[in-house]
Structures are given as C-alpha cells and as structure tokens.
XYZ file of C-alpha atoms in Angstrom:
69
model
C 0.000 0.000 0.000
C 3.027 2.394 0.486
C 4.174 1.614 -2.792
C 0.885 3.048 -4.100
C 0.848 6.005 -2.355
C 4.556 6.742 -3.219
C 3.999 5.884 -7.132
C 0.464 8.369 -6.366
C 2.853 11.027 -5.104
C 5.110 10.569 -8.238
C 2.511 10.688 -10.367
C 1.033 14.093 -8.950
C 5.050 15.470 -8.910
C 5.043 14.104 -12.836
C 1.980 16.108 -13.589
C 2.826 19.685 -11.752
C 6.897 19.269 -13.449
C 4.908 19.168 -16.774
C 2.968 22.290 -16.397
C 5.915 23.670 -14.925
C 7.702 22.834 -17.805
C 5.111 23.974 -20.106
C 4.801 27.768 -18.667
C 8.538 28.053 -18.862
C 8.842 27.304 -22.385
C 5.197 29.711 -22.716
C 6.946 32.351 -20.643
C 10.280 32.039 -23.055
C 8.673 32.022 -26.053
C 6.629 35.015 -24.932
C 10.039 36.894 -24.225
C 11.741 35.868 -27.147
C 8.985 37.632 -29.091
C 9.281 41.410 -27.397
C 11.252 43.979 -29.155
C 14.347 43.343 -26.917
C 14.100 40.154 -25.366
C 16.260 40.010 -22.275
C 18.877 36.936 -23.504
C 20.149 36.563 -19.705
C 16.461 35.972 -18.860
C 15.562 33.513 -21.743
C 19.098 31.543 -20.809
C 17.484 31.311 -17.202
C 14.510 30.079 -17.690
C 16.150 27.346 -20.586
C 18.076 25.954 -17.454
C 15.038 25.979 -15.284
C 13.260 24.010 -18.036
C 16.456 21.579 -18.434
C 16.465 20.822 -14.787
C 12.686 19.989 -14.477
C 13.246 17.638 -17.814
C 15.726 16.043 -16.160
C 13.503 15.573 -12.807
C 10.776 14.417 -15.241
C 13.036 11.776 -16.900
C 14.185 10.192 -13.163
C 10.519 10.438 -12.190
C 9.702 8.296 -15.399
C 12.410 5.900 -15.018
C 11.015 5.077 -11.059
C 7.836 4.588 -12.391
C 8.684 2.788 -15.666
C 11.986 1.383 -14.917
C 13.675 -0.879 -17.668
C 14.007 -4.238 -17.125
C 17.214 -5.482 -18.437
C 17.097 -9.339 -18.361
C-alpha cells in the first residue's frame, strides 16, 4: 500500500513538473517575441526548463523502470 501512495505522489510530482515545464517554455517564447528580449532571462529560464526535464526523466524511469534481463 506504500508503494501506491509513493507511485500516487510521483505521479502528482510528474503532472505539476509538466505544467511547470510547459509555462517556462510559454513564458520564453513570450520573451523571445518582445522587441528586446532580455537573452540573460531567456538563458534562465532554458536551465530551469532543463532541470525539471531532467527531474521528469528520473521520475519516469522510477515509475517505468527498464528491465534489463
């Protein structure tokens, strides 16, 4: 039963990284667009959205994990 609320909890996590994920490539695009998009802004928020892709893939591999035989 643990393991069910832990793989719940991951799956929650999963979902809010996403959406994080999501606005931060909204909220770049959205700068890279204005007249003088701030570059040291958009590099920022690129590494924010690397580090939550990364989270996302560990999350993924605990709940899908490969099974090398």
């Amino acid at each position: 039963m643990n393991d069910d609320l832990s793989e719940a909890a991951l799956i929650a996590r999963l979902s809010a990284l996403r959406q994080d994920h999501s606005d931060l490539d909204a909220a770049v695009q959205a700068i890279a667009l204005s007249p003088l998009p701030d570059m040291l802004l958009i590099a920022r928020l690129k590494r924010k959205k690397l580090a939550l892709k990364d989270e996302i893939a560990r999350i993924e591999d605990q709940l899908n994990p490969d099974i090398i035989a």
